Coordinates of C-alpha atoms in Angstrom, one line a residue:
Chain A
M247 CA 27.7 -38.2 11.9
K248 CA 30.5 -37.6 9.6
Q249 CA 28.1 -35.8 7.3
L250 CA 27.2 -33.3 9.9
P251 CA 29.7 -30.6 8.8
L252 CA 28.6 -31.0 5.3
I253 CA 24.9 -30.6 6.3
V254 CA 25.8 -27.5 8.3
F255 CA 27.8 -26.1 5.4
L256 CA 25.0 -26.7 2.9
T257 CA 22.5 -25.2 5.3
V258 CA 24.5 -22.1 5.7
L259 CA 25.2 -21.8 1.9
L260 CA 21.5 -22.2 1.1
Y261 CA 20.5 -19.6 3.8
G262 CA 23.1 -17.2 2.3
I263 CA 21.8 -17.6 -1.2
G264 CA 18.2 -17.1 0.0
G265 CA 19.2 -14.0 2.0
N266 CA 20.9 -12.6 -1.0
L267 CA 18.0 -13.3 -3.3
S268 CA 15.6 -11.5 -0.9
A269 CA 17.9 -8.5 -0.4
Q270 CA 16.6 -5.5 -2.3
Q271 CA 18.3 -4.5 -5.5
P272 CA 19.0 -0.8 -5.9
L273 CA 16.5 0.8 -8.3
K274 CA 18.5 1.6 -11.4
I275 CA 18.2 2.6 -15.1
G276 CA 18.1 -0.6 -17.2
S277 CA 16.4 -2.7 -14.6
Q278 CA 12.8 -3.9 -14.8
A279 CA 10.3 -1.7 -13.0
P280 CA 8.9 -3.6 -10.1
E281 CA 5.2 -4.4 -10.5
I282 CA 2.6 -2.1 -8.8
T283 CA -0.9 -3.2 -8.3
L284 CA -3.0 -0.9 -6.1
P285 CA -6.6 0.3 -5.9
S286 CA -7.7 3.2 -8.0
I287 CA -9.8 6.0 -6.6
T288 CA -12.9 3.9 -7.4
G289 CA -11.5 0.9 -5.6
E290 CA -10.7 -1.0 -8.8
Q291 CA -7.2 -2.7 -8.8
K292 CA -4.9 -1.2 -11.4
S293 CA -1.6 -2.7 -12.4
L294 CA 1.5 -0.9 -13.9
S295 CA 2.0 -3.9 -16.2
S296 CA -1.3 -3.1 -17.9
M297 CA 0.4 -0.1 -19.4
K298 CA 3.0 -2.1 -21.2
G299 CA 3.5 -0.9 -24.8
N300 CA 3.5 2.8 -23.6
L301 CA 6.2 5.2 -22.4
V302 CA 5.0 5.4 -18.7
L303 CA 6.0 8.0 -16.1
I304 CA 5.3 6.6 -12.6
D305 CA 4.7 9.7 -10.5
F306 CA 5.0 9.2 -6.8
W307 CA 3.2 12.1 -5.1
A308 CA 0.6 13.0 -2.4
S309 CA -2.0 15.6 -1.8
W310 CA 0.0 16.8 1.2
C311 CA 3.2 17.2 -0.6
A312 CA 3.4 20.9 -1.6
P313 CA 6.2 20.4 -4.3
C314 CA 4.2 17.5 -5.8
I315 CA 1.1 19.7 -6.1
Q316 CA 3.2 22.5 -7.7
E317 CA 4.5 20.1 -10.3
Q318 CA 1.0 18.8 -11.4
P319 CA 0.2 21.6 -13.9
E320 CA 3.5 20.9 -15.6
L321 CA 2.6 17.2 -15.8
K322 CA -0.8 18.1 -17.2
R323 CA 1.0 20.2 -19.8
L324 CA 3.3 17.3 -20.7
Y325 CA 0.5 14.8 -20.8
A326 CA -1.5 17.0 -23.1
K327 CA 1.6 17.3 -25.4
Y328 CA 2.8 13.7 -25.5
H329 CA -0.3 11.6 -24.8
R330 CA -1.4 10.3 -28.2
P331 CA -3.4 7.1 -27.9
G332 CA -3.9 5.2 -31.1
S333 CA -1.4 7.1 -33.0
Q334 CA 1.6 5.6 -35.0
S335 CA 4.1 7.2 -32.7
K336 CA 4.8 6.2 -29.1
N337 CA 2.2 7.0 -26.6
F338 CA 2.9 8.6 -23.1
E339 CA 1.0 7.6 -20.0
I340 CA 1.2 8.6 -16.4
F341 CA 0.7 6.1 -13.6
A342 CA 0.4 8.2 -10.4
V343 CA 1.0 6.5 -7.1
S344 CA -0.1 8.5 -4.1
L345 CA 1.3 8.3 -0.6
D346 CA -1.9 9.8 0.8
S347 CA -3.5 8.3 3.9
K348 CA -6.7 10.1 3.8
R349 CA -9.0 9.3 0.9
D350 CA -10.9 12.5 1.0
A351 CA -7.7 14.6 0.7
W352 CA -6.5 12.4 -2.2
Q353 CA -9.9 12.6 -4.0
R354 CA -10.1 16.4 -3.6
A355 CA -6.6 17.0 -4.9
I356 CA -7.3 14.9 -8.0
T357 CA -10.6 16.6 -8.6
K358 CA -9.3 20.1 -7.9
L359 CA -6.2 19.7 -10.2
G360 CA -8.2 17.9 -12.8
L361 CA -5.7 15.0 -13.4
P362 CA -7.0 12.8 -16.1
W363 CA -4.5 9.9 -15.7
T364 CA -4.5 6.7 -13.8
Q365 CA -4.4 7.3 -10.0
V366 CA -3.7 4.5 -7.4
S367 CA -3.0 4.4 -3.7
D368 CA -3.2 2.0 -0.8
L369 CA -3.6 5.0 1.5
K370 CA -0.8 3.7 3.8
F371 CA 1.3 6.9 3.7
W372 CA 5.0 6.0 4.1
A373 CA 4.1 2.5 5.3
S374 CA 3.0 1.6 1.8
P375 CA 5.0 -1.4 0.5
V376 CA 5.5 0.4 -2.9
A377 CA 7.5 3.2 -1.0
K378 CA 9.9 0.4 0.1
T379 CA 10.0 -1.4 -3.3
Y380 CA 10.9 1.9 -5.1
Q381 CA 13.2 3.0 -2.3
L382 CA 11.5 6.4 -1.9
E383 CA 13.2 8.8 0.4
G384 CA 11.0 11.7 -0.4
I385 CA 8.5 12.9 -2.9
P386 CA 8.0 14.1 -5.7
F387 CA 9.9 11.2 -7.2
N388 CA 9.3 9.6 -10.6
A389 CA 10.6 6.8 -12.9
I390 CA 10.1 6.5 -16.6
I391 CA 9.7 3.1 -18.1
D392 CA 9.8 2.0 -21.8
E393 CA 7.3 -0.1 -23.7
K394 CA 8.8 -3.3 -22.2
G395 CA 8.7 -2.1 -18.6
S396 CA 12.5 -1.2 -18.3
I397 CA 13.4 1.8 -16.3
I398 CA 15.0 4.4 -18.7
A399 CA 15.1 7.4 -16.4
L400 CA 14.8 8.4 -12.8
N401 CA 13.6 11.5 -11.1
L402 CA 13.4 13.9 -14.1
H403 CA 11.5 17.2 -13.7
G404 CA 10.8 20.5 -15.4
K405 CA 12.7 21.1 -18.7
E406 CA 14.8 18.0 -18.3
L407 CA 11.6 15.9 -18.2
D408 CA 10.1 17.7 -21.2
Q409 CA 13.4 17.2 -23.3
F410 CA 13.5 13.6 -22.4
L411 CA 9.9 13.0 -23.5
S412 CA 10.5 15.0 -26.7
D413 CA 13.5 12.9 -27.5
K414 CA 11.6 9.6 -26.8
V415 CA 8.1 10.4 -28.1
G416 CA 8.9 13.1 -30.6
K417 CA 7.3 16.6 -30.8
Chain B
M244 CA 27.5 64.7 -12.5
K245 CA 27.6 65.0 -8.7
K246 CA 23.8 64.6 -8.7
I247 CA 24.0 61.4 -10.8
T248 CA 26.5 59.9 -8.3
Q249 CA 24.2 60.7 -5.4
I250 CA 21.2 59.1 -7.2
I251 CA 23.3 55.9 -7.9
T252 CA 24.4 55.8 -4.3
V253 CA 20.9 56.1 -2.9
L254 CA 19.6 53.4 -5.4
S255 CA 22.4 51.1 -4.5
L256 CA 21.7 51.5 -0.8
L257 CA 18.0 50.8 -1.4
V258 CA 18.8 47.7 -3.5
S259 CA 21.1 46.4 -0.7
F260 CA 18.5 47.0 2.0
T261 CA 15.8 45.1 0.0
F262 CA 18.3 42.2 -0.6
V263 CA 19.3 42.0 3.1
Q264 CA 15.6 42.1 4.2
G265 CA 14.9 39.3 1.7
Q266 CA 17.7 37.2 3.0
T267 CA 16.7 37.6 6.7
K268 CA 13.0 36.7 6.3
Q269 CA 11.6 36.4 9.7
E270 CA 10.1 33.0 10.7
P271 CA 7.4 32.9 13.3
W272 CA 9.7 30.6 15.5
S273 CA 13.2 31.3 17.0
S274 CA 16.0 28.8 16.9
S275 CA 15.5 28.0 20.5
Q276 CA 11.9 26.9 19.7
L277 CA 13.1 24.2 17.4
M278 CA 13.2 20.8 19.0
P279 CA 15.6 18.1 17.7
P280 CA 13.6 14.8 16.8
K281 CA 15.9 12.7 19.0
Q282 CA 15.1 14.8 22.1
L283 CA 11.4 14.1 21.6
A284 CA 11.9 10.5 20.7
D285 CA 14.0 10.0 24.0
R286 CA 11.3 11.6 26.0
I287 CA 8.6 9.5 24.6
Q288 CA 10.6 6.4 25.1
Q289 CA 11.6 7.3 28.7
A290 CA 8.0 8.5 29.5
K291 CA 9.3 9.7 32.9
T292 CA 9.1 13.4 32.4
L293 CA 5.9 15.4 31.9
M294 CA 5.0 14.8 28.3
P295 CA 4.3 17.7 26.0
L296 CA 1.2 17.9 23.9
I297 CA 2.3 16.6 20.5
V298 CA 0.3 17.8 17.6
N299 CA 0.4 16.9 13.9
I300 CA -0.3 19.8 11.6
G301 CA 0.8 17.9 8.5
P302 CA -0.3 14.8 6.5
Q303 CA -0.3 12.1 9.2
A304 CA -0.1 11.7 12.9
V305 CA 2.9 9.4 12.9
I306 CA 4.5 10.1 16.2
K307 CA 3.4 8.1 19.2
G308 CA 0.8 9.8 21.3
S309 CA 0.3 12.7 18.9
V310 CA -3.0 14.4 18.2
D311 CA -4.0 14.6 14.5
I312 CA -5.1 18.1 13.3
G313 CA -4.2 17.7 9.6
P314 CA -2.5 20.1 7.2
A315 CA -2.6 23.6 8.8
D316 CA -2.6 25.3 5.4
E317 CA -6.3 24.4 5.4
K318 CA -8.5 26.9 7.2
A319 CA -10.7 24.2 8.8
N320 CA -7.6 22.4 10.3
L321 CA -6.2 25.7 11.6
K322 CA -9.6 26.2 13.3
K323 CA -9.3 22.7 14.7
L324 CA -5.9 23.6 16.1
E325 CA -7.2 26.7 17.7
T326 CA -10.1 24.8 19.3
L327 CA -7.7 22.1 20.7
L328 CA -5.3 24.7 22.1
S329 CA -8.0 26.7 23.6
K330 CA -8.6 23.9 26.1
E331 CA -4.9 23.9 27.1
D332 CA -2.9 25.8 29.8
K333 CA -0.9 28.5 28.1
N334 CA 2.2 27.3 30.0
R335 CA 1.9 23.7 28.6
E336 CA 4.7 22.6 26.4
V337 CA 3.2 22.0 22.9
V338 CA 5.2 20.4 20.1
L339 CA 4.0 21.0 16.6
Y340 CA 5.2 18.9 13.7
C341 CA 4.6 18.4 10.0
G342 CA 7.3 16.5 8.1
C343 CA 5.7 16.7 4.6
C344 CA 8.8 18.2 3.2
P345 CA 11.8 20.5 4.1
F346 CA 10.8 23.7 6.0
D347 CA 11.4 26.1 3.1
R348 CA 8.7 24.2 1.1
C349 CA 6.2 23.3 3.8
P350 CA 2.9 25.2 3.7
N351 CA 1.7 24.1 7.2
I352 CA 4.3 25.0 9.8
R353 CA 4.1 28.8 9.4
P354 CA 0.4 29.2 9.8
A355 CA 0.3 26.7 12.7
F356 CA 3.2 28.3 14.6
S357 CA 1.9 31.8 14.0
Q358 CA -1.5 30.6 15.5
I359 CA 0.1 29.1 18.6
K360 CA 2.1 32.3 19.1
K361 CA -1.0 34.5 18.7
M362 CA -2.7 32.5 21.3
G363 CA 0.1 33.2 23.8
F364 CA 1.5 29.8 24.4
K365 CA 4.9 30.4 26.3
N366 CA 6.3 27.0 25.7
A367 CA 5.6 26.2 22.0
K368 CA 8.0 24.1 20.0
L369 CA 8.4 23.1 16.4
L370 CA 9.9 19.7 15.7
D371 CA 13.1 20.3 13.6
I372 CA 12.5 18.0 10.6
P373 CA 15.1 18.8 8.0
K374 CA 13.8 16.5 5.2
N375 CA 10.6 14.6 6.0
I376 CA 8.9 12.5 8.6
K377 CA 10.1 9.3 6.9
T378 CA 13.8 9.9 7.0
D379 CA 14.0 12.0 10.1
W380 CA 11.6 9.9 12.2
I381 CA 10.2 6.6 10.9
D382 CA 13.6 5.4 9.4
K383 CA 15.3 6.1 12.7
D384 CA 12.9 3.8 14.5
Y385 CA 11.6 6.5 16.7
P386 CA 8.3 5.7 18.4
V387 CA 5.2 5.7 16.1
Q388 CA 1.5 5.0 16.6

């Protein structure tokens, strides 16, 4: 009976530690990018970790997001400029995560825009667990990760993004 | 010299007029037709008053009890909206919502609201979503379906 307070104390302590561990850490530069494994447009599971060794832009977008659609031609231009598989310098990849909920709309947008990079989605709209993991409040949003999977930039667009890639990959 | 001054004055007036016109670009809705999300959420939760017809004209019919039309910037969906509304009394309260992105960037709300106005609905509303459906509805734990 004497041990009861000790047991209560240890229970509370363990619960507290558990709670802290499960609490979500803010997404920040320098931290490891959380893994994403989702179906591609053909239904095949694709993982972000399979792109390790490359400089990867994770693009959170959707066919229904007008600003995201407007940004795609610029991403295509940057992809053409910095995507150099098999070369001695760093290679740039894009891992696009869509918050679409309708497969048709997602597929049509990819085809219409002619996007050649990896596309994944669980078609769960804002209920997608990835939206929570990456703490998305709106899209477009992106994260750039280095060869080891660490986040090195958050939400860069336009000239800023081009300059960043130029610095990291080289012209 | 007098003539040059007159020309400059006329040109300045023209530029100012164009600028003012640009600044006050007319939206198809008036401020009184904007419905705050909380007001709609309260009405859905209380479910005592006569409910409006709630129509999604954006990416997803998130709001409880809403009808899914899809993005109204697509002609086929605008036609779907027209068909849906054609079966309704012109006096019925109808609330349109999108929530893809802020109003200034949304391609859906303008064609949809213009359509409902054109059809003569006297009690048409647009849900006032400043950022998106996630932050202004889902994250506030308002009723979803």
